[in-house]
Coordinates of C-alpha atoms and ligand atoms in Angstrom, one line a residue:
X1 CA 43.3 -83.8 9.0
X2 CA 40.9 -84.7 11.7
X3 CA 40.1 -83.3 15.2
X4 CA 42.2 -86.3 16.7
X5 CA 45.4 -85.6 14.2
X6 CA 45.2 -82.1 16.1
X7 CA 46.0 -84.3 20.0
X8 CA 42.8 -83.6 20.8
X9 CA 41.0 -85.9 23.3
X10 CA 38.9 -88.3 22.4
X11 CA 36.0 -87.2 25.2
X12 CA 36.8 -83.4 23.3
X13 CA 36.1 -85.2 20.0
X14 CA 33.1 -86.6 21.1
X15 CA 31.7 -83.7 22.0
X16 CA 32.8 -81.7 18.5
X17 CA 31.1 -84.6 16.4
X18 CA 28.1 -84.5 17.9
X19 CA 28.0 -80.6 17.1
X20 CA 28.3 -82.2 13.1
X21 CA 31.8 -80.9 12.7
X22 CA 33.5 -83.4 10.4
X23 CA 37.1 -81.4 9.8
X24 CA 39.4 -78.4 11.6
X25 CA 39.1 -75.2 10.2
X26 CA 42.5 -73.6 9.3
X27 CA 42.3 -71.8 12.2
X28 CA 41.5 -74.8 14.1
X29 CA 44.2 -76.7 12.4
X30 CA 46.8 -73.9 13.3
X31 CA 46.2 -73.2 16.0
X32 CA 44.9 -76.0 18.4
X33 CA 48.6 -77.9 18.3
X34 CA 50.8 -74.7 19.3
X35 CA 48.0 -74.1 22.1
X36 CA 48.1 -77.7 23.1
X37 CA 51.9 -76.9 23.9
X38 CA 51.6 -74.5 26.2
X39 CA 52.2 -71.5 23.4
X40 CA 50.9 -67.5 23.6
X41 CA 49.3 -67.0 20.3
X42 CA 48.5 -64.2 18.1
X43 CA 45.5 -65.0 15.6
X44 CA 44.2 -63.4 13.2
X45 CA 40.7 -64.4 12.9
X46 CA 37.3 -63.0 11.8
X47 CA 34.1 -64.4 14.0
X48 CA 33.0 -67.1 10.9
X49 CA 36.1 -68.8 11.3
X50 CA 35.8 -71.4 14.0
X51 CA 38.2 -69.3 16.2
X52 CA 36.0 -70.3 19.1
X53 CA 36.3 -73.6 19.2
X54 CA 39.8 -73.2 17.9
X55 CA 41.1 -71.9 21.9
X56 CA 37.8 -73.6 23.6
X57 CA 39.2 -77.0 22.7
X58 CA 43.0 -77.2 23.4
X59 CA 41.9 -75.3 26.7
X60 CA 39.6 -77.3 27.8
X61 CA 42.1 -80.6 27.3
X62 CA 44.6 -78.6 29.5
X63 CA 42.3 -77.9 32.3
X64 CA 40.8 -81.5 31.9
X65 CA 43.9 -83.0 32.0
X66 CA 45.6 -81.6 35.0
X67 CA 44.9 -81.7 38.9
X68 CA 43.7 -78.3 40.3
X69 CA 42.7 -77.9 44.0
X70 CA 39.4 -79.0 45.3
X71 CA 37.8 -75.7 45.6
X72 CA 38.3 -75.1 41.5
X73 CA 40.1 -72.1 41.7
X74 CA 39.6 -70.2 38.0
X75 CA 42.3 -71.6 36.0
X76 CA 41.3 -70.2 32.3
X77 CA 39.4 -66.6 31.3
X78 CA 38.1 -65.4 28.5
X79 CA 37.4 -61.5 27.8
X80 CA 35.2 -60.8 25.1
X81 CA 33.7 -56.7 24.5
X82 CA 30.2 -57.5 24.7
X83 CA 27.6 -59.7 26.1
X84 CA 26.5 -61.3 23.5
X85 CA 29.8 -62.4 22.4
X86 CA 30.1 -64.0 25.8
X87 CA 27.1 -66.0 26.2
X88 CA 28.1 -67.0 22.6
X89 CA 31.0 -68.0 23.8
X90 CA 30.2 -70.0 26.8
X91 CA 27.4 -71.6 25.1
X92 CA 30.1 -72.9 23.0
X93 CA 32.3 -73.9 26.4
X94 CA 29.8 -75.7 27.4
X95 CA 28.8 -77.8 24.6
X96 CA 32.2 -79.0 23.8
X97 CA 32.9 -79.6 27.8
X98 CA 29.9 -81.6 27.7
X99 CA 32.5 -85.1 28.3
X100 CA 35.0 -83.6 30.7
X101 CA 34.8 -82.5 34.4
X102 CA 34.7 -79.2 33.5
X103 CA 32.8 -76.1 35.3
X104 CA 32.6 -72.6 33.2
X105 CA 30.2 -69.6 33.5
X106 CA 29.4 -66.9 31.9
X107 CA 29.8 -63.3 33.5
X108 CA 28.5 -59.7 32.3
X109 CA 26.9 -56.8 33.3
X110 CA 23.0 -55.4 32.9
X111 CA 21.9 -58.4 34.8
X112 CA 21.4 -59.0 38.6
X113 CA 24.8 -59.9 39.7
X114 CA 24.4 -62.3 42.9
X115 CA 23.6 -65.3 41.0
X116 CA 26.7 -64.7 39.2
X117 CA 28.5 -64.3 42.6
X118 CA 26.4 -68.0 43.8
X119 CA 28.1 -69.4 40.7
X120 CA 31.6 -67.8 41.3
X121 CA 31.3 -69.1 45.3
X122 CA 30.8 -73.1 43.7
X123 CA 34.1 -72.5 41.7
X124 CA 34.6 -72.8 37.9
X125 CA 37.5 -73.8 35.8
X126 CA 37.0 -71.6 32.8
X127 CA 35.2 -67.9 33.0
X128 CA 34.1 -66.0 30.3
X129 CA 33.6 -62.3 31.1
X130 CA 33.4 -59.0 29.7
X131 CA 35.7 -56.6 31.3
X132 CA 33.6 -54.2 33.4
X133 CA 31.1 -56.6 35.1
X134 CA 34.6 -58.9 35.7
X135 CA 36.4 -56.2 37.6
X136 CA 33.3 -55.1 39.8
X137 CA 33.0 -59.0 41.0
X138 CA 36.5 -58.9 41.6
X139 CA 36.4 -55.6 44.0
X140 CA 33.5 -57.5 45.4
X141 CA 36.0 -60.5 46.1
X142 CA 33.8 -62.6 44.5
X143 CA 36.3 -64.3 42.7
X144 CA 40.4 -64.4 42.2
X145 CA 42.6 -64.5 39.3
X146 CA 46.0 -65.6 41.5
X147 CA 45.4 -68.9 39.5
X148 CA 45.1 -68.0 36.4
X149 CA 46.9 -69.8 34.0
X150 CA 45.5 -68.6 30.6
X151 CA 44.3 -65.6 29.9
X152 CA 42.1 -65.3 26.3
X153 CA 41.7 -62.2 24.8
X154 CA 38.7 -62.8 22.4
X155 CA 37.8 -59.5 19.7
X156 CA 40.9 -57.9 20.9
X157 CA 40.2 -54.8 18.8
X158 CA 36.9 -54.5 19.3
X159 CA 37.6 -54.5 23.1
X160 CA 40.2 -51.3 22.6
X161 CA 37.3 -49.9 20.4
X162 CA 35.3 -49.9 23.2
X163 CA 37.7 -48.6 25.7
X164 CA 38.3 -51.7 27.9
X165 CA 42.5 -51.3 27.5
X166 CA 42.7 -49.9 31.0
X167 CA 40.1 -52.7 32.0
X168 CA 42.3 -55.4 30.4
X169 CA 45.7 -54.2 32.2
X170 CA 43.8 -53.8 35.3
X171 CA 42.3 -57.7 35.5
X172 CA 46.0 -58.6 34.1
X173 CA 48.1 -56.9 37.5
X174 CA 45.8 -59.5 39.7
X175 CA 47.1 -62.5 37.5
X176 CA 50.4 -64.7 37.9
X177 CA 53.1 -63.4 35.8
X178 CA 52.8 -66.7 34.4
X179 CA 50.6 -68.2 32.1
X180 CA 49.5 -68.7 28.5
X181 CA 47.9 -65.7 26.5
X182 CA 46.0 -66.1 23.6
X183 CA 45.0 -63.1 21.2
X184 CA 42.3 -63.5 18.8
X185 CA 41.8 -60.1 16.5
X186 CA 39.7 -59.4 13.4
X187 CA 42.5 -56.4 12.4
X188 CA 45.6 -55.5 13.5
X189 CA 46.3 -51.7 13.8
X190 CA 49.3 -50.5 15.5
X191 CA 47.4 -50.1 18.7
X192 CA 46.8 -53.9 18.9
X193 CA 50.1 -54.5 17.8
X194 CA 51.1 -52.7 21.1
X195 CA 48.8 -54.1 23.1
X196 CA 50.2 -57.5 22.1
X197 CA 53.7 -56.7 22.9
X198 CA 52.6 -56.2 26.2
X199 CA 51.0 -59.3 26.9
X200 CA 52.0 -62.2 24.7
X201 CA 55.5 -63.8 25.6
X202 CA 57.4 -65.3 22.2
X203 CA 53.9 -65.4 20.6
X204 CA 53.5 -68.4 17.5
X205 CA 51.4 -65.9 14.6
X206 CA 48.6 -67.9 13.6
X207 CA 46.4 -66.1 10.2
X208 CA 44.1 -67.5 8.3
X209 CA 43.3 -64.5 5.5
X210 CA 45.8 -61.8 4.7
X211 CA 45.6 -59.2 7.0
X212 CA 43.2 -56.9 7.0
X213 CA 41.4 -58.8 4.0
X214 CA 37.9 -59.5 3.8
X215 CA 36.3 -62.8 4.0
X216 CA 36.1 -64.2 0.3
X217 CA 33.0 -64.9 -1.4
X218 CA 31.5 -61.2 -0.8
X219 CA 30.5 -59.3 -3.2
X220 CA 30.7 -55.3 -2.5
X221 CA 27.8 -53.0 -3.8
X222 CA 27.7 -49.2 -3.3
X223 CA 24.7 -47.5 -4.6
X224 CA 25.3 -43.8 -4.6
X225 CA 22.1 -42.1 -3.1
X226 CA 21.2 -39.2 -1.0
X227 CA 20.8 -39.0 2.4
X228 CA 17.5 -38.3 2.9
X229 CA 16.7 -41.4 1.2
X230 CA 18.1 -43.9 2.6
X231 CA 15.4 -45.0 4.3
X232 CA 13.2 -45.3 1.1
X233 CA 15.9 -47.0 -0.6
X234 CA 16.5 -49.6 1.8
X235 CA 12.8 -50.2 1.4
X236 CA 12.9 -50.6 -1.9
X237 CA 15.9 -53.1 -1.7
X238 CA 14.5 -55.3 0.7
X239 CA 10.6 -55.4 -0.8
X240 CA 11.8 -55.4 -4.4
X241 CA 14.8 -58.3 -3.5
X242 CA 11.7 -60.6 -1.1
X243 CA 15.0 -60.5 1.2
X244 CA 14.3 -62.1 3.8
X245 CA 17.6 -62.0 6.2
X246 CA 19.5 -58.7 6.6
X247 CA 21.7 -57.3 9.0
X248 CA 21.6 -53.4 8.9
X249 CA 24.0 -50.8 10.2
X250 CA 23.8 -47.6 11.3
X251 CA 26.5 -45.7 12.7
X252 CA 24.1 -44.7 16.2
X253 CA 21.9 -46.1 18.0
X254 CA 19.2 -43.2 17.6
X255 CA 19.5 -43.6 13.5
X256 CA 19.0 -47.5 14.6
X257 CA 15.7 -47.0 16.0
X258 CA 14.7 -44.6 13.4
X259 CA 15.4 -46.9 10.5
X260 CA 13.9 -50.0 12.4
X261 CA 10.4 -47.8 13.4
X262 CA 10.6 -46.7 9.1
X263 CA 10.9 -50.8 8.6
X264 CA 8.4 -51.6 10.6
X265 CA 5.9 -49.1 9.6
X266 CA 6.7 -50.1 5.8
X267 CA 5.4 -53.9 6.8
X268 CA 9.1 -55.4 7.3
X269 CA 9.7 -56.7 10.4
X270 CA 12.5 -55.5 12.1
X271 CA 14.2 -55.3 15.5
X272 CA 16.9 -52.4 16.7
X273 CA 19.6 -53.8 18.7
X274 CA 22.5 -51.7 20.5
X275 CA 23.9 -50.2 23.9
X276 CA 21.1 -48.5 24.9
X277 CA 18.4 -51.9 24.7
X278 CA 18.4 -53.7 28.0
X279 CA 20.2 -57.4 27.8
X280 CA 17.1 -59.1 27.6
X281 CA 15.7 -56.7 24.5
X282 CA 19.1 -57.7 22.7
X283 CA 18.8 -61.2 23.2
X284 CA 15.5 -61.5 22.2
X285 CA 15.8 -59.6 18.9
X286 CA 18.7 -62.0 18.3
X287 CA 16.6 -65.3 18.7
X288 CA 13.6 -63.5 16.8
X289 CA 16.4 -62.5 14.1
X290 CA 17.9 -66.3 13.8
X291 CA 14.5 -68.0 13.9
X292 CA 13.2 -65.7 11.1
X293 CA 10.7 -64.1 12.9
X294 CA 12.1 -60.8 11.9
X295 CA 13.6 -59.9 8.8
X296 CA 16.0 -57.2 9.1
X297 CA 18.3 -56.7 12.2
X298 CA 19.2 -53.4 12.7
X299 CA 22.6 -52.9 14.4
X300 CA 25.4 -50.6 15.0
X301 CA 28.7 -51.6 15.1
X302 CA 29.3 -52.2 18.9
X303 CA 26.4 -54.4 19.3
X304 CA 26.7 -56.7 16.4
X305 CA 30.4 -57.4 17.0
X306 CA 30.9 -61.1 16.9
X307 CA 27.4 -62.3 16.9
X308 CA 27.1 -65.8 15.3
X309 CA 24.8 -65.2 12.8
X310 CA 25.0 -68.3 10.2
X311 CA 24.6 -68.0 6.8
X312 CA 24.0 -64.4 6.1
X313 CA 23.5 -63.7 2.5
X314 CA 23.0 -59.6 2.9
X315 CA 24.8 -57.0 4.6
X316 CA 23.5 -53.3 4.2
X317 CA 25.6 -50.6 5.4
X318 CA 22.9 -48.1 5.6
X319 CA 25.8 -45.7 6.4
X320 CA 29.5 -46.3 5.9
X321 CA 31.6 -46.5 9.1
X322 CA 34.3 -43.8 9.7
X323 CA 36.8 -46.6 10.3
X324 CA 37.7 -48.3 7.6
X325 CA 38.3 -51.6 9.9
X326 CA 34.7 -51.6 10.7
X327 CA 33.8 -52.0 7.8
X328 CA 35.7 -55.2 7.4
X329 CA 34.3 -56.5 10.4
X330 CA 30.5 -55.7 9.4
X331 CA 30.9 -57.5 6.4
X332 CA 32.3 -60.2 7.7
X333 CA 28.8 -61.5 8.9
X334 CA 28.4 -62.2 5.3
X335 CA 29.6 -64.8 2.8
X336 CA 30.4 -67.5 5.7
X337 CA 31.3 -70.6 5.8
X338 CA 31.6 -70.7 2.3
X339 CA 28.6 -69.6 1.0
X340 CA 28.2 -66.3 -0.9
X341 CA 27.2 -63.3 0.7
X342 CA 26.8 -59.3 -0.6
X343 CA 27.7 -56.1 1.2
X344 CA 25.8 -53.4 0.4
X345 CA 26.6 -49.5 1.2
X346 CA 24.6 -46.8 0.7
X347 CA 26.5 -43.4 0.2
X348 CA 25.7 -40.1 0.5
X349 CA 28.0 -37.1 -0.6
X350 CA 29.1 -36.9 3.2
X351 CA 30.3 -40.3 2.9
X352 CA 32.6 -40.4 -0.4
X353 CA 35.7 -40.0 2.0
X354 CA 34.8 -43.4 4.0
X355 CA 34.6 -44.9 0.6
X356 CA 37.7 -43.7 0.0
X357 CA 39.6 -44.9 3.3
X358 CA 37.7 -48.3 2.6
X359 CA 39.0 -49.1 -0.5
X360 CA 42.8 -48.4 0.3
X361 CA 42.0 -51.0 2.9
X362 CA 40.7 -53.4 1.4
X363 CA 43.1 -52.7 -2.1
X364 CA 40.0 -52.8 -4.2
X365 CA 37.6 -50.5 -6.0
X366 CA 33.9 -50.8 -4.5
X367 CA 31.3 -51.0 -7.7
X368 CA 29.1 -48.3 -7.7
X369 CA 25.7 -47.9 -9.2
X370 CA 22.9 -45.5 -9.1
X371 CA 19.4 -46.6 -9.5
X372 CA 16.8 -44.8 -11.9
X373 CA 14.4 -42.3 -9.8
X374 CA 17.4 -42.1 -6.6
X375 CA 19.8 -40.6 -8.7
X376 CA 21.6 -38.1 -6.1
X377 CA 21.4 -34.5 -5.7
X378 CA 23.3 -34.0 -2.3
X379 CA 26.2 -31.7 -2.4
X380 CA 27.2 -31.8 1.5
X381 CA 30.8 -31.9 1.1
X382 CA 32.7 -35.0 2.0
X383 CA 33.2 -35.5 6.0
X384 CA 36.9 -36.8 6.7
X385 CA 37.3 -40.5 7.6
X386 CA 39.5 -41.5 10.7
X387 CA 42.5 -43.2 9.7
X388 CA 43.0 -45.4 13.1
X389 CA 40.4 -47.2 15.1
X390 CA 38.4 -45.6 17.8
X391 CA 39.3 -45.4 21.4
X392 CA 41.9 -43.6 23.0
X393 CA 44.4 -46.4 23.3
X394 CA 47.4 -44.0 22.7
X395 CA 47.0 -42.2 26.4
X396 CA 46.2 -45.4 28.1
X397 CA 48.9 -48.1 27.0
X398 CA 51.2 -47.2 29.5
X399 CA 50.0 -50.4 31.7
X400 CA 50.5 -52.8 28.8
X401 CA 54.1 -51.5 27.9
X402 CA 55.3 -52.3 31.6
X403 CA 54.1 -55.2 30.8
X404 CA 56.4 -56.1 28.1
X405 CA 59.8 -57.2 29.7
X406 CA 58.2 -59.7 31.9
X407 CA 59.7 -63.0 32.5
X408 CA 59.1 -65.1 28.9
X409 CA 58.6 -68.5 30.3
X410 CA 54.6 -70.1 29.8
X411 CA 52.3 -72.1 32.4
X412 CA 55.1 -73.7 33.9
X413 CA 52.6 -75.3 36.3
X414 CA 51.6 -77.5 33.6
X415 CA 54.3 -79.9 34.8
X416 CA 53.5 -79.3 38.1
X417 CA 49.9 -80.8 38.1
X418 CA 50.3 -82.9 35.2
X419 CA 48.6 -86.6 35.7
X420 CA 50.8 -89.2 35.8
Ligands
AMP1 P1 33.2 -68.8 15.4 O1 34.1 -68.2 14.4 O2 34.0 -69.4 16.5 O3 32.2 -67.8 15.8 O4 32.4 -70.0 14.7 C1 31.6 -69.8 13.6 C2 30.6 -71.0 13.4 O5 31.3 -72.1 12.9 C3 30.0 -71.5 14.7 O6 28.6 -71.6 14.4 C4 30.6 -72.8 15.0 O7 29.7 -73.7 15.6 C5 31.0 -73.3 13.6 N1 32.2 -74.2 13.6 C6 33.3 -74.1 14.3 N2 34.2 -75.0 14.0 C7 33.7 -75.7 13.0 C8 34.2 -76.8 12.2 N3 35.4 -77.4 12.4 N4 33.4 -77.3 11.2 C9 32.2 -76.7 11.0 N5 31.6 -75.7 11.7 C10 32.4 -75.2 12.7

């Protein structure tokens, strides 16, 4: 199968072989065709899978391929949850628009907004936003979405995670009833199931792992220590290993900085990224983390969502996320595209519980170890693991479930500016 098999342009193609991509991914495979046809989608698709490209490309065709009005009204958006995921995203717009007539940005907050609003003013075809900065442009009237026609919900459940439901519904009542919606999601917990139901219209299911699976190829590690010593056994792991790329999580941002000042003071080098760092802080530990100026990346589970991070052959979970899901996503950085990765947890007494809640998840016993000289003392009783994602979804679906007996029919305008 080859990008062209999929009825993908040859100016699209171009573009994707000079990135050095010789085949689809499944994803890609799956999905481009049903997209190409005008179809709402439901994927279920970890960052690592080519998911980008998979709704960048059929997009772009459709948007390349039909008329639109001088003034390049906004004809395709993509919400992602955070602002790294974004400029990911457009950078990838942009380099497989690179042979159409195609204008995209890139919106999101903790920057200077007006030359966001310049942009907006020279009209774009394709937007990618997050949610908050999106709807403060659009109170601004610094942009429309009467002509949208497809509407891309990128890290769906991280975007409920983080509260943006009420967001999403909001940007959705400004938009034609009548478009294409595409759904990308690492999990798929009831709330997403709803949330789907009150967007998509006949969707086509599109996976590419079992649900709720992790990727293949990672091997999980839990080394039974206490608290207190986390620090010093990460340390240990990381000088004794010579490791020389690892993403860390914490569960908060303060235990982030902590770790990464313990790091840093042990000789690693190491950068803390989360909410609380200012864009450019974030971006720049990135680009220090990818070019191997740093070592270790210290992260929390909101910030590292989605980054496109190649190659990662460690994962540490310095401490074991409440929500099982999470975990899936955090190891999900490792093993990819093929090559092996490890996921490492360190637990505490506290944290048995999570272990617990992971494992039914994933269907499979995490290997435990303990290491001569950390054997653990801790008695703190077990803290109880949430059993759903976070967010408060429940009190705020209303919006979406109006949504859901809406007329079924999808970008009709196709035929309407089609080229002759
Ligand atoms: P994504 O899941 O969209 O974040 O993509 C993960 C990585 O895979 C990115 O670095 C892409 O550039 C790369 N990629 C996407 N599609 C392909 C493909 N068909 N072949 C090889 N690499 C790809």
């Amino acid at each position: 199968m080859t990008f062209s098999d999929l009825g993908l342009s040859s100016a699209l193609v171009k573009a994707v072989e000079e990135k050095g991509y010789t085949k689809p991914s499944p994803i890609q495979e799956k999905a481009i065709p049903h997209i190409l046809k005008g179809k709402d989608i439901l994927a279920s698709a970890q960052t690592g899978t080519g998911k980008t490209a998979g709704f960048t490309l059929p997009v772009l065709q459709y948007l390349s391929e039909t008329k639109h009005p001088k003034y390049r009204p906004l004809r395709a958006l993509v919400l992602t949850p955070t602002r790294e995921l974004a400029a990911q995203v457009h950078d990838n717009v942009r380099e497989y628009s690179k042979y159409v007539n195609i204008k995209s940005t890139v919106i999101f907050g903790g920057v200077n907004a007006k030359p966001q609003i310049a942009t907006l003013k020279n009209g774009v075809d394709i937007l990618v936003a997050t949610p908050g900065r999106l709807l403060d442009l659009h109170d601004r009237k610094a942009l429309s979405f009467k002509r949208v026609e497809v509407l891309i919900l990128d890290e769906a459940d991280r975007m409920l995670d983080m509260g943006f439901v009420r967001d999403i519904n909001k940007i959705i009542r400004f938009m034609p009833e009548k478009r294409q919606n595409l759904m990308f999601s690492a999990t798929f917990s009831n709330d997403i199931k709803k949330l789907a139901a009150g967007i998509l219209r006949n969707p086509v299911s599109v996976e590419t792992a079992p649900q709720n699976s992790t990727a293949k190829k990672v091997t999980h590690k839990v080394y039974k220590v206490d608290k207190k010593r986390k620090t010093e056994f990460t340390i240990k792991l990381i000088k004794d290993n010579n490791w020389t790329q690892v993403l860390v999580f914490t569960r908060t941002k303060h235990g982030a900085n902590k770790l990464t000042e313990k790091l840093i003071k042990a000789g690693i080098s190491a950068a803390a990224i989360h909410g609380n760092k200012s864009q450019g802080a974030r971006t720049k530990a990135l680009r220090n983390f990818k070019d191997n100026t740093i070592k270790i990346l210290v992260a929390t589970d909101i910030a590292a969502r989605g980054l496109d991070i190649p190659l990662l052959p460690h994962v540490i979970n310095f401490e074991l996320p409440n929500v099982p899901e999470d975990y899936v996503h955090r190891i999900g950085r490792t093993g990819r595209a093929g090559a092996a990765g490890e996921a490492i947890s360190l637990v505490c007494s506290e944290e048995i519980e999570y272990q617990n809640e992971i494992e039914k998840l994933l269907k499979e016993k995490l290997n435990s170890t303990i290491v001569a000289g950390f054997e653990p003392t801790d008695t703190a009783p077990p803290k109880r693991a949430a059993t759903q994602s976070k967010g408060s979804f429940g009190k705020k679906t209303s919006n979406a479930s109006n949504q859901k007996n809406k007329p079924s029919k999808n970008r009709p305008s196709r035929k309407k500016y089609s080229k002759k």
